[in-house]
JSON list of C-alpha atoms in Angstrom, two decimals:
[
{"chain": "A", "resi": 29, "resn": "MET", "atom": "CA", "xyz": [59.75, 56.75, 76.43]},
{"chain": "A", "resi": 30, "resn": "LYS", "atom": "CA", "xyz": [59.21, 57.79, 72.50]},
{"chain": "A", "resi": 31, "resn": "THR", "atom": "CA", "xyz": [62.55, 56.15, 71.52]},
{"chain": "A", "resi": 32, "resn": "LEU", "atom": "CA", "xyz": [61.88, 52.81, 73.64]},
{"chain": "A", "resi": 33, "resn": "PHE", "atom": "CA", "xyz": [58.45, 52.48, 72.00]},
{"chain": "A", "resi": 34, "resn": "SER", "atom": "CA", "xyz": [60.00, 53.43, 68.45]},
{"chain": "A", "resi": 35, "resn": "TYR", "atom": "CA", "xyz": [62.72, 50.24, 69.36]},
{"chain": "A", "resi": 36, "resn": "PHE", "atom": "CA", "xyz": [60.26, 48.22, 70.09]},
{"chain": "A", "resi": 37, "resn": "CYS", "atom": "CA", "xyz": [58.02, 48.56, 67.31]},
{"chain": "A", "resi": 38, "resn": "LEU", "atom": "CA", "xyz": [60.33, 48.19, 64.94]},
{"chain": "A", "resi": 39, "resn": "LEU", "atom": "CA", "xyz": [61.68, 45.34, 66.72]},
{"chain": "A", "resi": 40, "resn": "PHE", "atom": "CA", "xyz": [58.17, 43.76, 66.22]},
{"chain": "A", "resi": 41, "resn": "ILE", "atom": "CA", "xyz": [58.19, 44.55, 62.11]},
{"chain": "A", "resi": 42, "resn": "THR", "atom": "CA", "xyz": [61.89, 42.77, 62.19]},
{"chain": "A", "resi": 43, "resn": "THR", "atom": "CA", "xyz": [60.74, 39.71, 63.97]},
{"chain": "A", "resi": 44, "resn": "VAL", "atom": "CA", "xyz": [57.14, 39.73, 62.03]},
{"chain": "A", "resi": 45, "resn": "ASN", "atom": "CA", "xyz": [59.12, 39.73, 58.95]},
{"chain": "A", "resi": 46, "resn": "ALA", "atom": "CA", "xyz": [61.82, 37.35, 59.95]},
{"chain": "A", "resi": 47, "resn": "GLN", "atom": "CA", "xyz": [58.99, 34.84, 60.47]},
{"chain": "A", "resi": 48, "resn": "ASP", "atom": "CA", "xyz": [56.49, 35.23, 57.93]},
{"chain": "A", "resi": 49, "resn": "ILE", "atom": "CA", "xyz": [59.25, 32.84, 56.10]},
{"chain": "A", "resi": 50, "resn": "ARG", "atom": "CA", "xyz": [57.25, 29.90, 57.65]},
{"chain": "A", "resi": 51, "resn": "GLY", "atom": "CA", "xyz": [55.28, 28.17, 55.51]},
{"chain": "A", "resi": 52, "resn": "THR", "atom": "CA", "xyz": [55.55, 26.31, 51.72]},
{"chain": "A", "resi": 53, "resn": "TRP", "atom": "CA", "xyz": [56.84, 28.08, 48.60]},
{"chain": "A", "resi": 54, "resn": "ILE", "atom": "CA", "xyz": [57.53, 27.66, 45.20]},
{"chain": "A", "resi": 55, "resn": "ILE", "atom": "CA", "xyz": [61.42, 27.89, 45.56]},
{"chain": "A", "resi": 56, "resn": "SER", "atom": "CA", "xyz": [64.35, 28.50, 42.48]},
{"chain": "A", "resi": 57, "resn": "SER", "atom": "CA", "xyz": [66.05, 25.46, 43.17]},
{"chain": "A", "resi": 58, "resn": "VAL", "atom": "CA", "xyz": [65.84, 22.55, 46.27]},
{"chain": "A", "resi": 59, "resn": "ILE", "atom": "CA", "xyz": [67.95, 22.95, 49.22]},
{"chain": "A", "resi": 60, "resn": "HIS", "atom": "CA", "xyz": [70.95, 20.64, 48.81]},
{"chain": "A", "resi": 61, "resn": "ASP", "atom": "CA", "xyz": [74.20, 22.72, 48.22]},
{"chain": "A", "resi": 62, "resn": "LYS", "atom": "CA", "xyz": [76.61, 24.09, 49.77]},
{"chain": "A", "resi": 63, "resn": "GLU", "atom": "CA", "xyz": [77.89, 26.34, 46.58]},
{"chain": "A", "resi": 64, "resn": "ALA", "atom": "CA", "xyz": [74.06, 27.60, 46.27]},
{"chain": "A", "resi": 65, "resn": "GLU", "atom": "CA", "xyz": [74.77, 31.90, 46.39]},
{"chain": "A", "resi": 66, "resn": "GLU", "atom": "CA", "xyz": [71.08, 32.41, 46.34]},
{"chain": "A", "resi": 67, "resn": "TYR", "atom": "CA", "xyz": [67.10, 31.30, 46.52]},
{"chain": "A", "resi": 68, "resn": "ILE", "atom": "CA", "xyz": [64.20, 32.80, 45.54]},
{"chain": "A", "resi": 69, "resn": "LEU", "atom": "CA", "xyz": [61.17, 31.99, 47.24]},
{"chain": "A", "resi": 70, "resn": "SER", "atom": "CA", "xyz": [57.88, 32.73, 45.72]},
{"chain": "A", "resi": 71, "resn": "PRO", "atom": "CA", "xyz": [54.50, 32.66, 47.07]},
{"chain": "A", "resi": 72, "resn": "ARG", "atom": "CA", "xyz": [52.59, 28.88, 46.70]},
{"chain": "A", "resi": 73, "resn": "THR", "atom": "CA", "xyz": [49.99, 28.59, 44.03]},
{"chain": "A", "resi": 74, "resn": "ASP", "atom": "CA", "xyz": [48.36, 25.83, 42.39]},
{"chain": "A", "resi": 75, "resn": "MET", "atom": "CA", "xyz": [51.40, 25.07, 40.43]},
{"chain": "A", "resi": 76, "resn": "ARG", "atom": "CA", "xyz": [51.93, 21.39, 40.83]},
{"chain": "A", "resi": 77, "resn": "TRP", "atom": "CA", "xyz": [55.44, 21.01, 39.11]},
{"chain": "A", "resi": 78, "resn": "GLY", "atom": "CA", "xyz": [58.82, 22.42, 40.21]},
{"chain": "A", "resi": 79, "resn": "ASN", "atom": "CA", "xyz": [61.10, 23.20, 43.28]},
{"chain": "A", "resi": 80, "resn": "PHE", "atom": "CA", "xyz": [58.91, 23.74, 46.53]},
{"chain": "A", "resi": 81, "resn": "VAL", "atom": "CA", "xyz": [60.31, 24.32, 50.33]},
{"chain": "A", "resi": 82, "resn": "GLU", "atom": "CA", "xyz": [58.36, 23.82, 53.63]},
{"chain": "A", "resi": 83, "resn": "PHE", "atom": "CA", "xyz": [59.96, 26.02, 56.34]},
{"chain": "A", "resi": 84, "resn": "THR", "atom": "CA", "xyz": [57.88, 24.47, 59.51]},
{"chain": "A", "resi": 85, "resn": "GLU", "atom": "CA", "xyz": [57.23, 26.11, 63.02]},
{"chain": "A", "resi": 86, "resn": "LEU", "atom": "CA", "xyz": [59.13, 23.61, 64.00]},
{"chain": "A", "resi": 87, "resn": "ASN", "atom": "CA", "xyz": [62.27, 25.09, 62.45]},
{"chain": "A", "resi": 88, "resn": "THR", "atom": "CA", "xyz": [63.04, 22.38, 59.93]},
{"chain": "A", "resi": 89, "resn": "PHE", "atom": "CA", "xyz": [62.62, 22.50, 55.90]},
{"chain": "A", "resi": 90, "resn": "ALA", "atom": "CA", "xyz": [61.42, 20.16, 53.96]},
{"chain": "A", "resi": 91, "resn": "SER", "atom": "CA", "xyz": [63.00, 20.50, 50.07]},
{"chain": "A", "resi": 92, "resn": "TYR", "atom": "CA", "xyz": [61.68, 19.07, 47.09]},
{"chain": "A", "resi": 93, "resn": "ASN", "atom": "CA", "xyz": [60.71, 18.89, 43.18]},
{"chain": "A", "resi": 94, "resn": "SER", "atom": "CA", "xyz": [57.73, 17.30, 41.60]},
{"chain": "A", "resi": 95, "resn": "TRP", "atom": "CA", "xyz": [57.79, 16.99, 37.66]},
{"chain": "A", "resi": 96, "resn": "PRO", "atom": "CA", "xyz": [55.22, 15.50, 35.13]},
{"chain": "A", "resi": 97, "resn": "CYS", "atom": "CA", "xyz": [57.52, 12.70, 33.48]},
{"chain": "A", "resi": 98, "resn": "GLY", "atom": "CA", "xyz": [58.96, 9.55, 35.56]},
{"chain": "A", "resi": 99, "resn": "ASN", "atom": "CA", "xyz": [62.24, 10.02, 33.94]},
{"chain": "A", "resi": 100, "resn": "ASP", "atom": "CA", "xyz": [63.16, 13.48, 35.98]},
{"chain": "A", "resi": 101, "resn": "CYS", "atom": "CA", "xyz": [65.83, 14.07, 38.47]},
{"chain": "A", "resi": 102, "resn": "PHE", "atom": "CA", "xyz": [63.90, 14.08, 41.90]},
{"chain": "A", "resi": 103, "resn": "ILE", "atom": "CA", "xyz": [65.36, 15.90, 44.56]},
{"chain": "A", "resi": 104, "resn": "SER", "atom": "CA", "xyz": [64.12, 15.87, 48.01]},
{"chain": "A", "resi": 105, "resn": "SER", "atom": "CA", "xyz": [65.93, 17.38, 51.37]},
{"chain": "A", "resi": 106, "resn": "LYS", "atom": "CA", "xyz": [65.11, 17.48, 54.90]},
{"chain": "A", "resi": 107, "resn": "GLY", "atom": "CA", "xyz": [67.11, 19.87, 57.83]},
{"chain": "A", "resi": 108, "resn": "ARG", "atom": "CA", "xyz": [66.36, 22.33, 60.25]},
{"chain": "A", "resi": 109, "resn": "TYR", "atom": "CA", "xyz": [67.01, 26.75, 60.01]},
{"chain": "A", "resi": 110, "resn": "LYS", "atom": "CA", "xyz": [67.52, 29.21, 62.40]},
{"chain": "A", "resi": 111, "resn": "LEU", "atom": "CA", "xyz": [66.18, 32.75, 62.06]},
{"chain": "A", "resi": 112, "resn": "SER", "atom": "CA", "xyz": [67.75, 35.89, 63.43]},
{"chain": "A", "resi": 113, "resn": "THR", "atom": "CA", "xyz": [66.51, 39.22, 63.06]},
{"chain": "A", "resi": 114, "resn": "ASN", "atom": "CA", "xyz": [67.16, 39.73, 59.30]},
{"chain": "A", "resi": 115, "resn": "THR", "atom": "CA", "xyz": [69.09, 36.32, 58.88]},
{"chain": "A", "resi": 116, "resn": "ILE", "atom": "CA", "xyz": [68.48, 32.78, 57.91]},
{"chain": "A", "resi": 117, "resn": "SER", "atom": "CA", "xyz": [70.86, 29.89, 58.92]},
{"chain": "A", "resi": 118, "resn": "LEU", "atom": "CA", "xyz": [70.19, 26.69, 56.48]},
{"chain": "A", "resi": 119, "resn": "PHE", "atom": "CA", "xyz": [71.53, 23.11, 58.39]},
{"chain": "A", "resi": 120, "resn": "LEU", "atom": "CA", "xyz": [70.91, 19.85, 55.59]},
{"chain": "A", "resi": 121, "resn": "VAL", "atom": "CA", "xyz": [69.90, 16.58, 57.54]},
{"chain": "A", "resi": 122, "resn": "SER", "atom": "CA", "xyz": [69.29, 14.42, 54.64]},
{"chain": "A", "resi": 123, "resn": "LEU", "atom": "CA", "xyz": [69.58, 14.68, 51.09]},
{"chain": "A", "resi": 124, "resn": "LYS", "atom": "CA", "xyz": [67.61, 11.92, 48.75]},
{"chain": "A", "resi": 125, "resn": "TYR", "atom": "CA", "xyz": [67.91, 12.16, 44.95]},
{"chain": "A", "resi": 126, "resn": "ASN", "atom": "CA", "xyz": [66.96, 9.11, 42.05]},
{"chain": "A", "resi": 127, "resn": "GLU", "atom": "CA", "xyz": [69.20, 7.82, 39.50]},
{"chain": "A", "resi": 128, "resn": "TYR", "atom": "CA", "xyz": [68.24, 10.29, 36.67]},
{"chain": "A", "resi": 129, "resn": "CYS", "atom": "CA", "xyz": [70.42, 13.08, 38.30]},
{"chain": "A", "resi": 130, "resn": "ASP", "atom": "CA", "xyz": [73.79, 13.53, 37.39]},
{"chain": "A", "resi": 131, "resn": "ASP", "atom": "CA", "xyz": [77.24, 14.48, 39.59]},
{"chain": "A", "resi": 132, "resn": "MET", "atom": "CA", "xyz": [74.75, 14.89, 42.93]},
{"chain": "A", "resi": 133, "resn": "ASN", "atom": "CA", "xyz": [77.49, 15.38, 45.79]},
{"chain": "A", "resi": 134, "resn": "PRO", "atom": "CA", "xyz": [75.48, 13.09, 48.39]},
{"chain": "A", "resi": 135, "resn": "LEU", "atom": "CA", "xyz": [75.58, 15.55, 51.79]},
{"chain": "A", "resi": 136, "resn": "LYS", "atom": "CA", "xyz": [74.22, 15.04, 55.23]},
{"chain": "A", "resi": 137, "resn": "ASN", "atom": "CA", "xyz": [74.45, 16.97, 58.51]},
{"chain": "A", "resi": 138, "resn": "GLU", "atom": "CA", "xyz": [76.33, 19.83, 56.60]},
{"chain": "A", "resi": 139, "resn": "GLU", "atom": "CA", "xyz": [76.06, 23.60, 57.52]},
{"chain": "A", "resi": 140, "resn": "LEU", "atom": "CA", "xyz": [75.03, 25.31, 54.12]},
{"chain": "A", "resi": 141, "resn": "GLY", "atom": "CA", "xyz": [75.44, 28.93, 55.72]},
{"chain": "A", "resi": 142, "resn": "ILE", "atom": "CA", "xyz": [73.48, 31.95, 56.53]},
{"chain": "A", "resi": 143, "resn": "PHE", "atom": "CA", "xyz": [71.38, 33.75, 54.14]},
{"chain": "A", "resi": 144, "resn": "THR", "atom": "CA", "xyz": [69.80, 37.38, 54.61]},
{"chain": "A", "resi": 145, "resn": "ILE", "atom": "CA", "xyz": [66.22, 37.59, 54.04]},
{"chain": "A", "resi": 146, "resn": "ILE", "atom": "CA", "xyz": [65.62, 40.27, 51.68]},
{"chain": "A", "resi": 147, "resn": "HIS", "atom": "CA", "xyz": [61.87, 40.97, 50.82]},
{"chain": "A", "resi": 148, "resn": "GLU", "atom": "CA", "xyz": [60.87, 42.43, 47.42]},
{"chain": "A", "resi": 149, "resn": "GLY", "atom": "CA", "xyz": [57.42, 42.31, 47.02]},
{"chain": "A", "resi": 150, "resn": "ASP", "atom": "CA", "xyz": [55.38, 38.98, 47.56]},
{"chain": "A", "resi": 151, "resn": "ASN", "atom": "CA", "xyz": [59.33, 37.53, 47.11]},
{"chain": "A", "resi": 152, "resn": "ILE", "atom": "CA", "xyz": [61.24, 36.37, 49.17]},
{"chain": "A", "resi": 153, "resn": "ILE", "atom": "CA", "xyz": [65.33, 36.15, 48.45]},
{"chain": "A", "resi": 154, "resn": "LEU", "atom": "CA", "xyz": [67.76, 34.54, 50.48]},
{"chain": "A", "resi": 155, "resn": "LYS", "atom": "CA", "xyz": [71.11, 35.51, 49.35]},
{"chain": "A", "resi": 156, "resn": "LYS", "atom": "CA", "xyz": [74.26, 33.89, 51.13]},
{"chain": "A", "resi": 157, "resn": "VAL", "atom": "CA", "xyz": [76.23, 36.11, 53.55]},
{"chain": "A", "resi": 158, "resn": "LYS", "atom": "CA", "xyz": [80.20, 36.39, 52.10]},
{"chain": "A", "resi": 159, "resn": "LYS", "atom": "CA", "xyz": [82.64, 35.07, 55.20]}
]
């Protein structure tokens, strides 16, 4: 009985940790690249400029950047995600960018990979799982 209770507690804690990715985060780069090996998520602050991602309860995400100057590369992507115990799978549905972006690869409907979810303090690191 004690083992069953311990297993249930561990399962509950793991599920809660995996699901706390939902919400809006500051992210190291806009989610849009099949070659990306890692994304670092930090809690959202009052910061207006930078890269952001919102993971919704409907298992979708929107990632975008915002800069003070209009002559910058603006990128926005939308996609779906699937959470497992300690991983997240990312699927890109659409990608938009402006003329100031160099060498963009116009992906859509692409698997971006499976990422391990690593908690480090208030930050979350999504590290690509090697195949």
